[in-house]
Short mmCIF file of C-alpha atoms in Angstrom, two decimals:
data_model
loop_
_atom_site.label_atom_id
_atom_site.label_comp_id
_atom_site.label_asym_id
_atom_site.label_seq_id
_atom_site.Cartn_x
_atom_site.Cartn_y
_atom_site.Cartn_z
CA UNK S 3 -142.14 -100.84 3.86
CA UNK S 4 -140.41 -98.15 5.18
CA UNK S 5 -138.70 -97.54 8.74
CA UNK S 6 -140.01 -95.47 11.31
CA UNK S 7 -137.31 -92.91 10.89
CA UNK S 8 -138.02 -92.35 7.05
CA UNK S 9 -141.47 -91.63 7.54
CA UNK S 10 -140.78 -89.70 10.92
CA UNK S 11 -138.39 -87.38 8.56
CA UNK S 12 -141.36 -86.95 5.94
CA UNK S 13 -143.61 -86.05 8.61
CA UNK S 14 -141.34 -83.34 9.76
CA UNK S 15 -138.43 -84.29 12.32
CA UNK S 16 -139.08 -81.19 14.84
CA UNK S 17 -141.98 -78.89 13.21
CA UNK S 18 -144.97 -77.43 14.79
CA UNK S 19 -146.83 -80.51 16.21
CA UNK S 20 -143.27 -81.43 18.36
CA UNK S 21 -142.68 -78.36 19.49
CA UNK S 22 -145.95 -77.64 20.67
CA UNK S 23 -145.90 -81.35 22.45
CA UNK S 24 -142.10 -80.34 23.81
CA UNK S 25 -143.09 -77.16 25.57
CA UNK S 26 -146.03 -79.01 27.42
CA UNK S 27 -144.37 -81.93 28.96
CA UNK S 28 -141.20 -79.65 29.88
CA UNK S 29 -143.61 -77.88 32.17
CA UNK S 30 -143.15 -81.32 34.19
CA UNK S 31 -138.87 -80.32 34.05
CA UNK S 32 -140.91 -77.30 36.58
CA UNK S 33 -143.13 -79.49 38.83
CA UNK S 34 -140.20 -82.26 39.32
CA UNK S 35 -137.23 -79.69 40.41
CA UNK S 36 -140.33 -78.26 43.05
CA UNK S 37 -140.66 -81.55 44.74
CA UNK S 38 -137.07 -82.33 43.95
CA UNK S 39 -135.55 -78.89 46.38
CA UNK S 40 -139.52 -78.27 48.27
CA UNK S 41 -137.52 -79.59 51.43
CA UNK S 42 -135.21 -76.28 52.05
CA UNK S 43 -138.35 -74.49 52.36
CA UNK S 44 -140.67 -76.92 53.79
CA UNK S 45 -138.02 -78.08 56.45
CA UNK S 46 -136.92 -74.47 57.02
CA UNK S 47 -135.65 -73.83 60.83
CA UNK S 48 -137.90 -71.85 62.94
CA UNK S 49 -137.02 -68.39 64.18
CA UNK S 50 -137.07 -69.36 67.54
CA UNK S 51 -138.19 -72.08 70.06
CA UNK S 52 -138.19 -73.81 73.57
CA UNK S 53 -139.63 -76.27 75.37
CA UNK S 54 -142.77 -75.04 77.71
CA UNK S 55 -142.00 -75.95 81.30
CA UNK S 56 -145.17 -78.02 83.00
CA UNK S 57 -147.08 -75.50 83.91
CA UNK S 58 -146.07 -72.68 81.99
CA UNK S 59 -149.08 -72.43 79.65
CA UNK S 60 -151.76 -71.90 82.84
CA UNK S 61 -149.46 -69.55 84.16
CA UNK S 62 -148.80 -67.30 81.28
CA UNK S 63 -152.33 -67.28 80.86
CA UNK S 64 -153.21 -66.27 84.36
CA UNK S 65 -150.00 -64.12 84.25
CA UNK S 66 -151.18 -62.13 80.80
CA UNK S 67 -147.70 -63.24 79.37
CA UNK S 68 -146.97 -62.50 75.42
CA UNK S 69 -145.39 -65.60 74.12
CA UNK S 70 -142.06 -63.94 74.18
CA UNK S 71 -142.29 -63.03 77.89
CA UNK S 72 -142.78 -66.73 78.36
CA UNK S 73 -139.58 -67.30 76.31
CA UNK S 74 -137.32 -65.29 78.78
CA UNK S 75 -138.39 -66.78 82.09
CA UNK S 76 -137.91 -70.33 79.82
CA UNK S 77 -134.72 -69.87 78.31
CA UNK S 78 -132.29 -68.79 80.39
CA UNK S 79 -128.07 -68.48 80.25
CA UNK S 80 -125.73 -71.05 81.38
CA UNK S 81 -123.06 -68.19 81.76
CA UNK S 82 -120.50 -70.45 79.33
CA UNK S 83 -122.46 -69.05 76.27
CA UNK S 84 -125.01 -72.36 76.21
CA UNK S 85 -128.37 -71.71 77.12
CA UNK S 86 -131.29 -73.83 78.63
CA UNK S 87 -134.80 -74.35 77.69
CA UNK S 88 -134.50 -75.34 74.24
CA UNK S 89 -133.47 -78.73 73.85
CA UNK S 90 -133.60 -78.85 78.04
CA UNK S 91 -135.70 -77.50 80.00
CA UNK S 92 -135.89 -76.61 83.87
CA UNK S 93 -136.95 -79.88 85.72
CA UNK S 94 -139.70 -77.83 87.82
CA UNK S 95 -143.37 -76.57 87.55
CA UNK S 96 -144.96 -73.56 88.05
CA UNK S 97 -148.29 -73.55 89.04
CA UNK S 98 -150.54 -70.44 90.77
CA UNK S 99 -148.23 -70.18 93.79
CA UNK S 100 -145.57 -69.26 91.54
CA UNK S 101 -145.19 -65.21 91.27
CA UNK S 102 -145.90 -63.65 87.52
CA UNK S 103 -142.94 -61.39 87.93
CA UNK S 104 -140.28 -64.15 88.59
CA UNK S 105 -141.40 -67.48 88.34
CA UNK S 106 -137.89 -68.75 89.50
CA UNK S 107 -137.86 -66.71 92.78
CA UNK S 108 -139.29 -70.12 94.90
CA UNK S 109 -135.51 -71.14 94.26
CA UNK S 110 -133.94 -68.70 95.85
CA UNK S 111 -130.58 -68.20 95.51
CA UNK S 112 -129.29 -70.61 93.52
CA UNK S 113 -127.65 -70.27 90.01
CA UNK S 114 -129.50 -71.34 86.41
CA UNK S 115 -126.87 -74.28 86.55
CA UNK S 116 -127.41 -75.77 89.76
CA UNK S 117 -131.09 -76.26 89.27
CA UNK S 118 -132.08 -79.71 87.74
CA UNK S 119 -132.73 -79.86 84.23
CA UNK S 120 -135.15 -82.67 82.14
CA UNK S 121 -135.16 -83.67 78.22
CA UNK S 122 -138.05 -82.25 76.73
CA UNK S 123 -140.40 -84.45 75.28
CA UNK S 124 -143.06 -82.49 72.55
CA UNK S 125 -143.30 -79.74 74.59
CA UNK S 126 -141.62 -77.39 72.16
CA UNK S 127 -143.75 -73.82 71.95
CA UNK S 128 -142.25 -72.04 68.25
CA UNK S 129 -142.63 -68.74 67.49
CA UNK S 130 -144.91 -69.60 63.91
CA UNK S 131 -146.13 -73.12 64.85
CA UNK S 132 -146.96 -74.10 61.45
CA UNK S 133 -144.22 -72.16 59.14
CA UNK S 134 -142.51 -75.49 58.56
CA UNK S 135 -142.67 -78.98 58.79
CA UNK S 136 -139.66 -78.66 61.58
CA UNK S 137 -142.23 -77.01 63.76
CA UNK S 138 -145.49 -78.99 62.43
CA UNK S 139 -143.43 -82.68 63.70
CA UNK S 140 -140.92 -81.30 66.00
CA UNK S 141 -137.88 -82.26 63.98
CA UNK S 142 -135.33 -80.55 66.60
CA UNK S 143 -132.76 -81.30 69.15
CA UNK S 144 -132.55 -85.01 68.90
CA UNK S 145 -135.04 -85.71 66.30
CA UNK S 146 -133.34 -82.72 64.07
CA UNK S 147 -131.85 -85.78 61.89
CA UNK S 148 -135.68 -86.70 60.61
CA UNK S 149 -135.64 -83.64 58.71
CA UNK S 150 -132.74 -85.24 56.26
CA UNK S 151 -134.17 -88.35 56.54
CA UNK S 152 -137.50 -87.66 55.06
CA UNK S 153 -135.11 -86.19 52.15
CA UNK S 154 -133.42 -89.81 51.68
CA UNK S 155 -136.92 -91.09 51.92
CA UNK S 156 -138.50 -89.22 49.00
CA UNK S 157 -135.40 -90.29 47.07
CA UNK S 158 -136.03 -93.41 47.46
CA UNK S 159 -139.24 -93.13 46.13
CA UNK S 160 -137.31 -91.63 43.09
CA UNK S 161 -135.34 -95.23 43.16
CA UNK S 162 -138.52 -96.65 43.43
CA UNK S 163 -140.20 -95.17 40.80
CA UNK S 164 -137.47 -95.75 38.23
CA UNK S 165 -137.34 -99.40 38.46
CA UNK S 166 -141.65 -99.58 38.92
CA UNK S 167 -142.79 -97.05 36.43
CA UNK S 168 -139.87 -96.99 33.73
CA UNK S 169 -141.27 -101.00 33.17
CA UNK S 170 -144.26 -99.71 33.34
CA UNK S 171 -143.99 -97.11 30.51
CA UNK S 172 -142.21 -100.10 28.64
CA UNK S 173 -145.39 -102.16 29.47
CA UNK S 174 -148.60 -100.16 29.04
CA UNK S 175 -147.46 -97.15 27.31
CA UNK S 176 -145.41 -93.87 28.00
CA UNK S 177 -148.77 -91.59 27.95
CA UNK S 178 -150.87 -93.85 30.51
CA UNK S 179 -148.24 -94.23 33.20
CA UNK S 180 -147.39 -90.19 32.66
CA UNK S 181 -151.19 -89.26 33.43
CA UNK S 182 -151.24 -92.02 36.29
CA UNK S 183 -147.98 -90.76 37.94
CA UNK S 184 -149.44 -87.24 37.47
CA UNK S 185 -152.42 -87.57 38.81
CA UNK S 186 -150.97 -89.67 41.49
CA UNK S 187 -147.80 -87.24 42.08
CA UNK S 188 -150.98 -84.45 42.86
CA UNK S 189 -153.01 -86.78 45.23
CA UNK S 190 -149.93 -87.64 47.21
CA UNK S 191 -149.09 -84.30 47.59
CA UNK S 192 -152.58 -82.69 48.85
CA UNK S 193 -152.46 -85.81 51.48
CA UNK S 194 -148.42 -84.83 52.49
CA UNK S 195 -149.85 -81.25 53.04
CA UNK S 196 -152.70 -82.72 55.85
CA UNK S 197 -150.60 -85.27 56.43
CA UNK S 198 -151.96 -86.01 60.66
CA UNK S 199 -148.42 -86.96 61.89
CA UNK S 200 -144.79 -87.75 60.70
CA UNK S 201 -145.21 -91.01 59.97
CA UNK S 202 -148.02 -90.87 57.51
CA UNK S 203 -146.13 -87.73 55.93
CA UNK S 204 -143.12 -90.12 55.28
CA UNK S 205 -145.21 -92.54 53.56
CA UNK S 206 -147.12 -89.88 51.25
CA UNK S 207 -143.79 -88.07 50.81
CA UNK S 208 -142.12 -91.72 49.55
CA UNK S 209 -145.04 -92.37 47.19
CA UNK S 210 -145.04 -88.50 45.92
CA UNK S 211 -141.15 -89.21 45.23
CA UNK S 212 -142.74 -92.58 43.37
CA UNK S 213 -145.09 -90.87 40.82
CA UNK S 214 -142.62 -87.58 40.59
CA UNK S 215 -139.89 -89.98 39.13
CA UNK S 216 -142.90 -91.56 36.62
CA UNK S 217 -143.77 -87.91 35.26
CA UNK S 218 -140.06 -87.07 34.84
CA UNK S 219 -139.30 -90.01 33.17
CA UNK S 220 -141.84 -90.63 31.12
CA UNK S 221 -141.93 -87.37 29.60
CA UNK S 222 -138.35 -87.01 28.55
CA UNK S 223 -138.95 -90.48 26.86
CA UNK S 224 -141.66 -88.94 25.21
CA UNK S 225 -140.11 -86.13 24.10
CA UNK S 226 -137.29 -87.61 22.54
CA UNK S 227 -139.15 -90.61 20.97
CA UNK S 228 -141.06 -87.77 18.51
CA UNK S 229 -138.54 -86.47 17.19
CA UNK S 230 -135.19 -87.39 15.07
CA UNK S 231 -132.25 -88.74 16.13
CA UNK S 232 -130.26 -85.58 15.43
CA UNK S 233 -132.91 -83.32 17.26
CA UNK S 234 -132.37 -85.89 20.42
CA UNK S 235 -130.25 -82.82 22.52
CA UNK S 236 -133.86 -81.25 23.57
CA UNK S 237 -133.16 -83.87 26.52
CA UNK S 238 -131.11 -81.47 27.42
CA UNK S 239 -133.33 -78.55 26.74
CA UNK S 240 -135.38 -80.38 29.32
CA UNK S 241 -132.71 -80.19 32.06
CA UNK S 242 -133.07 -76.08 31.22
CA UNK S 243 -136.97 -76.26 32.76
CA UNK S 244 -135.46 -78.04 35.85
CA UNK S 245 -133.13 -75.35 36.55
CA UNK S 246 -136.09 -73.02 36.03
CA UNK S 247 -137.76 -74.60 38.32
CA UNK S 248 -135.30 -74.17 40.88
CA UNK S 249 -135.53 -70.36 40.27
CA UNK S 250 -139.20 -70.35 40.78
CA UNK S 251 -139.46 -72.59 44.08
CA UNK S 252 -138.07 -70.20 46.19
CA UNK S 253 -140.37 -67.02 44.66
CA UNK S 254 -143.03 -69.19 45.74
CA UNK S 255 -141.47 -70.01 49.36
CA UNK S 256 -141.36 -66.10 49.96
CA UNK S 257 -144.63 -65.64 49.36
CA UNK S 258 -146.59 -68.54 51.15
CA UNK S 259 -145.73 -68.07 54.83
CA UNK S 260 -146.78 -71.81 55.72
CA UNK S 261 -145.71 -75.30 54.16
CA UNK S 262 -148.71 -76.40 53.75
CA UNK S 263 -149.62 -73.61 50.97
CA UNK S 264 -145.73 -74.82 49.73
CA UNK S 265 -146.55 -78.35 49.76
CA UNK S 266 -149.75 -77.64 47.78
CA UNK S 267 -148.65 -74.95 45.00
CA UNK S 268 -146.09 -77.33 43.76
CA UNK S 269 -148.44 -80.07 44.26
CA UNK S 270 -151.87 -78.57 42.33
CA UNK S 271 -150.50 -78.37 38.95
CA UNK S 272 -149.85 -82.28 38.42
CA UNK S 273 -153.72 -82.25 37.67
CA UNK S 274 -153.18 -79.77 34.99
CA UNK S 275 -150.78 -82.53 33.28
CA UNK S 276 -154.13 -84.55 32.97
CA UNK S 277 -155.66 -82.03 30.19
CA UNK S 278 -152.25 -83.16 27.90
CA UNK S 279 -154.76 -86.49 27.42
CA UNK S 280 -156.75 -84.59 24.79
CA UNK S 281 -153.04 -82.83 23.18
CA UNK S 282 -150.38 -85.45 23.75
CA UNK S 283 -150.27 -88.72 21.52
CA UNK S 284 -149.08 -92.25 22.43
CA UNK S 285 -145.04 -92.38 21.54
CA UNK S 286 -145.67 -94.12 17.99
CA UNK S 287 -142.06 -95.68 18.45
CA UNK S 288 -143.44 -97.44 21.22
CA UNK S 289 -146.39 -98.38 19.58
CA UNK S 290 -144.36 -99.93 16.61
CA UNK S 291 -142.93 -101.83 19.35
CA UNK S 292 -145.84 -103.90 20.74
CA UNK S 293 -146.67 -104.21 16.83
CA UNK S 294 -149.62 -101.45 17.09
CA UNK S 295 -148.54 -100.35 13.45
CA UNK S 296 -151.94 -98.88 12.61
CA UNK S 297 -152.36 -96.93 15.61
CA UNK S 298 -148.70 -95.62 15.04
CA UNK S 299 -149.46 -94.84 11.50
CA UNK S 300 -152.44 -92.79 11.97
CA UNK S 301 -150.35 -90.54 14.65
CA UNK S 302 -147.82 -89.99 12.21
CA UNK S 303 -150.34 -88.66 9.83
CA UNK S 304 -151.49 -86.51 12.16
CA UNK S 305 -147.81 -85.21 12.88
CA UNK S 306 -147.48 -84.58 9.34
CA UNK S 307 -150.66 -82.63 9.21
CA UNK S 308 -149.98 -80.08 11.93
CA UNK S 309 -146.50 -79.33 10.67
CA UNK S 310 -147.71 -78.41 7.28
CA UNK S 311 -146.88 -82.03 5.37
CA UNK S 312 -148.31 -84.94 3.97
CA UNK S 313 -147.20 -88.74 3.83
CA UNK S 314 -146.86 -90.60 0.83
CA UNK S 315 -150.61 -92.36 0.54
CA UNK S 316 -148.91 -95.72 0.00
CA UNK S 317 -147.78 -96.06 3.20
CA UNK S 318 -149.49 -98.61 4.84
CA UNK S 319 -147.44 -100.08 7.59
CA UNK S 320 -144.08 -99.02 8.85
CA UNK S 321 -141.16 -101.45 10.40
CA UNK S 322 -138.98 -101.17 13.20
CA UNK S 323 -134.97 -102.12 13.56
CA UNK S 324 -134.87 -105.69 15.37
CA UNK S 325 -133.25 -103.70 17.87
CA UNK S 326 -136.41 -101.28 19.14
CA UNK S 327 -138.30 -104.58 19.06
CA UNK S 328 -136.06 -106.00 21.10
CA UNK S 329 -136.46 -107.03 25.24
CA UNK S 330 -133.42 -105.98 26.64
CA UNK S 331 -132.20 -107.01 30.13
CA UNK S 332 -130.52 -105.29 33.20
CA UNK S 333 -128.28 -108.24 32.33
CA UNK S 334 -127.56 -106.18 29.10
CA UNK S 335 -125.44 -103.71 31.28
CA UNK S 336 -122.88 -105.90 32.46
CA UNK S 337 -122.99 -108.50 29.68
CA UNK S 338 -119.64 -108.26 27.83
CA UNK S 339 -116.49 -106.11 29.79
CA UNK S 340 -116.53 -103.17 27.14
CA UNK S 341 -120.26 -102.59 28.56
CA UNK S 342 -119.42 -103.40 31.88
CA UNK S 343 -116.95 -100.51 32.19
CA UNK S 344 -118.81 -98.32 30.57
CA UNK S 345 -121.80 -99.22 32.88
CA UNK S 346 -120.05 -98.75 36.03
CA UNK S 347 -118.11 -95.12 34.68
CA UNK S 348 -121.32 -93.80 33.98
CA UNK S 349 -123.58 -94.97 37.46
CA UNK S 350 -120.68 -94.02 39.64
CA UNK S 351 -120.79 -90.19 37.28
CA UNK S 352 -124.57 -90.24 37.98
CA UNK S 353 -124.23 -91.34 41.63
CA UNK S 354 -121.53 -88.61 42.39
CA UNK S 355 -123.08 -85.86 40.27
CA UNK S 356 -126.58 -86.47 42.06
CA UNK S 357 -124.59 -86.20 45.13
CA UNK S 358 -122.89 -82.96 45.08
CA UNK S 359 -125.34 -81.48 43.11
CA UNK S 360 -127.81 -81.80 46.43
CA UNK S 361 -125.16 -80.71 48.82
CA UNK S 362 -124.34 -77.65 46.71
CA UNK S 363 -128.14 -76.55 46.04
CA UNK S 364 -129.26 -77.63 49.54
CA UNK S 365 -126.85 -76.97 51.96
CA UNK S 366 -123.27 -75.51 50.72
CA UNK S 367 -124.90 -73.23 48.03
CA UNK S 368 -127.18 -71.97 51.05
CA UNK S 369 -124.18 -69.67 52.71
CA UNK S 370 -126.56 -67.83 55.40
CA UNK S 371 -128.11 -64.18 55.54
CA UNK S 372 -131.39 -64.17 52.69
CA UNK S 373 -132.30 -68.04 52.21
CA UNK S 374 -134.74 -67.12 49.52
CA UNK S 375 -131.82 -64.82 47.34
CA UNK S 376 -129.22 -67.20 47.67
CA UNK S 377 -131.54 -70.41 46.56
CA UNK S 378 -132.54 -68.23 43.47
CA UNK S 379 -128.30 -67.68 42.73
CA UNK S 380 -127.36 -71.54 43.21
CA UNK S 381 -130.24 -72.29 40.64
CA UNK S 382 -129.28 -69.65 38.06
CA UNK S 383 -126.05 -70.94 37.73
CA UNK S 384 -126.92 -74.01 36.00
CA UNK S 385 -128.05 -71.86 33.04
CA UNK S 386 -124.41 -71.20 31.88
CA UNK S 387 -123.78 -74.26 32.02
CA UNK S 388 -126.74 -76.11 30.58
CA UNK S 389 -126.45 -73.44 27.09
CA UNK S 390 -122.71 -74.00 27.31
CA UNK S 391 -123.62 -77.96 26.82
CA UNK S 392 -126.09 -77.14 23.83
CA UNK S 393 -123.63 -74.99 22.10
CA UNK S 394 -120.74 -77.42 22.51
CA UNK S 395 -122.14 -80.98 22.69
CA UNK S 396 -122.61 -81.23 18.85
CA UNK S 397 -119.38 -79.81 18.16
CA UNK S 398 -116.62 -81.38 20.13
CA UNK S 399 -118.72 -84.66 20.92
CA UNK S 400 -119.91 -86.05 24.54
CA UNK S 401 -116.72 -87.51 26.35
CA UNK S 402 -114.76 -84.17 26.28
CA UNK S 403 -117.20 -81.97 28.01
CA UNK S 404 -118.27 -85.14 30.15
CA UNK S 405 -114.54 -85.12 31.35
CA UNK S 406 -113.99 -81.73 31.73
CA UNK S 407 -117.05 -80.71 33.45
CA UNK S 408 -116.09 -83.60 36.26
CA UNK S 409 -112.43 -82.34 36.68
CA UNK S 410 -113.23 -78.95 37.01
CA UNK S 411 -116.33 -79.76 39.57
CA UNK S 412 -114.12 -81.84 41.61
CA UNK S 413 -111.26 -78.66 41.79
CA UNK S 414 -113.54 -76.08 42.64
CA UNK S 415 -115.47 -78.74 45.25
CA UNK S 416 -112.06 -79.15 46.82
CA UNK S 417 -110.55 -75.65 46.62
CA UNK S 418 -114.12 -74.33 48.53
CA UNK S 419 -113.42 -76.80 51.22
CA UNK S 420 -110.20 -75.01 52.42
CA UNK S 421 -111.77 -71.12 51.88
CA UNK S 422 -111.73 -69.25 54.96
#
C-alpha cells in the first residue's frame, strides 16, 4: 500500500486544485488581521468632549446654544494650563434663572478654581456620539483603561479558541470547525456591533476572538496538510494576507465614519467563508487519521483530476506513518529536556514577538498627525520582511534568520526608546 505522501506526489504536490484551495482560505489571513488591529479604529479617541453640567441640556435648548457654545461655558481654564469640565465638571446647575449669555454670572466674582467641582458620572456630551466605541460606552477619564482591556479580552478569546477549537479540528475535522468558527466569528460580530451596553460587548467581543482563532487556525492547517512537505513555506505565504490585511483595515476605517459600519465590514465576510463548503475538501491527512481511508482516497482522486493527473487504478487504500496516527499529549512538550528547552525557547519567542508586535502596530507605530496613513506604513513594513523570509528560509535554514531577526528587533526596540 502506499503512503500518503507517494500518492499525494502523484496527484500533484502544489498544482491547480491547491492553489485554487490556498488563495481561498488565505482570504481568512484578511478577515483575522481585521479583528486582530479593528480596536485602533473602533476605540479611536473622540475629537472632543465634556461632561454636561445638570441642567445644561434644558438650558441650551431654551438658550438656542450650538453644541460647541455649550462646550465653552462647560469647559473652562484652570489658569495652570489644566482645564475643567472634562473629566470634572462644575458642581452647580443651571436652570431658567440662569442668563443665556453667561451662565456663570450667579457666581459673581469668584475665579473658575474656587468654585466646587464634582466627578462626572455618564454625563459626557462628544462631539460625534457614535464615531467610536470610546464615545458609544464612555471609556474616558477613569474608565479610559476599559478600552485596553476589551483588547486583552478578545485575546483571550484567541487563548481560548486555541486550546477549544484546535481539539476540535483534531476531533471532528479541520473543514467543520472552520465553517462553524466562521459562521460563528460573523454572528458574534453583527451582535458586538448592536451590542446594548459594555458588558454584553465584552462577552461578544471574547467569543468573536473565540471563533477568529478557529478560522485562523484551521485554515493554515488546511493549507499545509494538501500539499508536500517541501511546499510547507506557503504557511508563510499566509502570514503575507495578514499583513495585507493590516493595509486594508485602515482604508476601510477612513471611509466608514462610525464603528458600527467598522465592526460590521470586517465582520460580513465570515459568511462568505461558508460557500468554501461546496469548493474546499476535508484535509485527507486527517481523514487517514481517524482511518477514513476511502473518503481520503476519493479526495485524492479528485486532486489528481483538477491538476491534470491520474492515480495509479490499483490504489485502493493508502497508510499513514505511526506517527500521524498517533495521540500526542501537551505532556509531549516537556517530556524529555532536549524538548523541554526547545519548548520553552520557542513560547517565550512567540510570547515576546506577539508582544511587541501589538505595541509597535497599535500604539508606538501610531506616532500622531494622520492615524489612518501611519496604520497603512506600520503594516507595509512587514512585506520586506515576510519576502525576505521566503527568499532566505530555504537557503540558510530556520535558526539563523530566527536569531537574527530577534537580535536585530530587540536593538532597534531599544535604540527607539532613547530617540528624542
Amino acid at each position: 500500500m502506499p503512503s500518503f505522501d507517494e500518492v499525494l506526489k502523484e496527484a500533484g504536490e502544489f498544482g491547480r486544485f491547491q492553489k485554487r484551495v490556498f488563495f481561498l482560505l488565505c482570504q481568512t489571513g484578511i478577515t483575522f488581521s481585521f479583528l486582530f488591529a479593528s480596536v485602533v479604529f473602533l476605540g479611536q479617541a473622540p475629537d472632543s468632549f465634556w461632561c454636561r453640567i445638570p441642567g445644561a441640556a434644558e438650558l441650551s435648548e431654551q438658550c438656542g446654544w450650538a453644541l460647541e457654545e455649550e462646550r465653552n461655558f462647560s469647559v473652562l481654564p484652570l489658569g495652570n494650563g489644566s482645564s475643567v469640565g472634562k473629566c470634572e465638571r462644575l458642581d452647580v446647575t443651571w436652570d431658567t434663572s440662569v442668563s443665556c449669555a453667561s451662565p456663570l454670572a450667579r457666581y459673581g466674582n469668584r475665579s473658575v478654581g474656587n468654585l466646587p467641582l464634582a466627578k462626572c458620572h455618564d454625563n459626557w456630551v462628544y462631539k460625534h456620539p457614535h464615531a467610536s466605541i470610546v464615545s458609544e460606552y464612555n471609556l474616558v477619564c477613569s474608565n479610559a483603561w476599559m478600552l485596553d482591556f476589551s483588547q486583552a479580552i478578545l485575546n483571550l478569546g484567541f487563548l481560548t479558541g486555541a486550546f477549544t477549537l484546535g481539539y476540535a479540528a483534531d476531533r471532528y475535522g479541520r473543514i467543520l470547525i472552520y465553517l462553524l468558527s466562521c459562521l460563528g466569528d460573523g454572528i458574534c460580530g453583527i451582535i458586538v456591533a448592536f451590542a446594548p451596553n459594555f458588558t454584553v460587548f465584552l462577552i461578544f467581543r471574547f467569543l468573536q476572538g473565540v471563533f477568529g482563532k478557529g478560522t485562523w487556525m484551521t485554515c493554515y492547517v488546511i493549507v499545509t496538510e494538501i500539499v508536500g512537505s517541501d511546499q510547507r513555506i506557503v504557511g508563510i505565504v499566509i502570514q503575507i494576507f495578514f499583513t495585507l490585511g493590516i493595509m486594508i483595515l485602515p482604508g476601510i476605517a477612513y471611509l466608514i465614519p462610525t464603528w458600527q459600519g467598522i465592526q460590521l465590514a470586517i465582520s460580513l465576510p465570515n459568511f462568505l467563508f461558508l460557500l468554501y463548503y461546496w469548493v474546499v475538501p476535508e484535509s485527507p491527512r486527517w481523514l487517514l487519521t481517524r482511518k477514513k481511508g476511502e473518503k481520503a482516497l476519493k479526495i485524492m482522486h479528485n486532486i489528481a483530476k483538477h491538476n491534470g493527473k491520474y492515480l495509479s487504478p490499483h490504489y485502493s487504500e493508502i497508510t499513514v506513518s505511526n506517527e500521524e496516527v498517533s495521540n500526542p499529549s501537551f505532556l509531549d512538550l516537556v517530556r524529555t529536556p532536549r524538548m523541554r528547552r526547545n519548548t520553552l525557547i520557542l513560547m517565550y519567542a512567540w510570547f515576546t514577538s506577539a508582544l511587541i508586535y501589538q505595541g509597535l502596530v497599535m500604539r508606538l507605530g501610531i506616532v500622531g498627525g494622520n492615524l489612518f496613513l501611519d496604520f497603512f506604513i506600520s503594516g507595509a513594513v512587514e512585506l520586506p520582511a515576510a519576502l525576505l523570509i521566503l527568499v532566505t528560509i530555504d537557503r540558510i535554514g530556520r535558526r539563523l534568520p530566527f536569531a537574527i531577526s530577534n537580535i536585530v528587533a530587540g536593538i532597534a526596540c531599544l535604540i527607539t526608546a532613547f530617540l528624542p
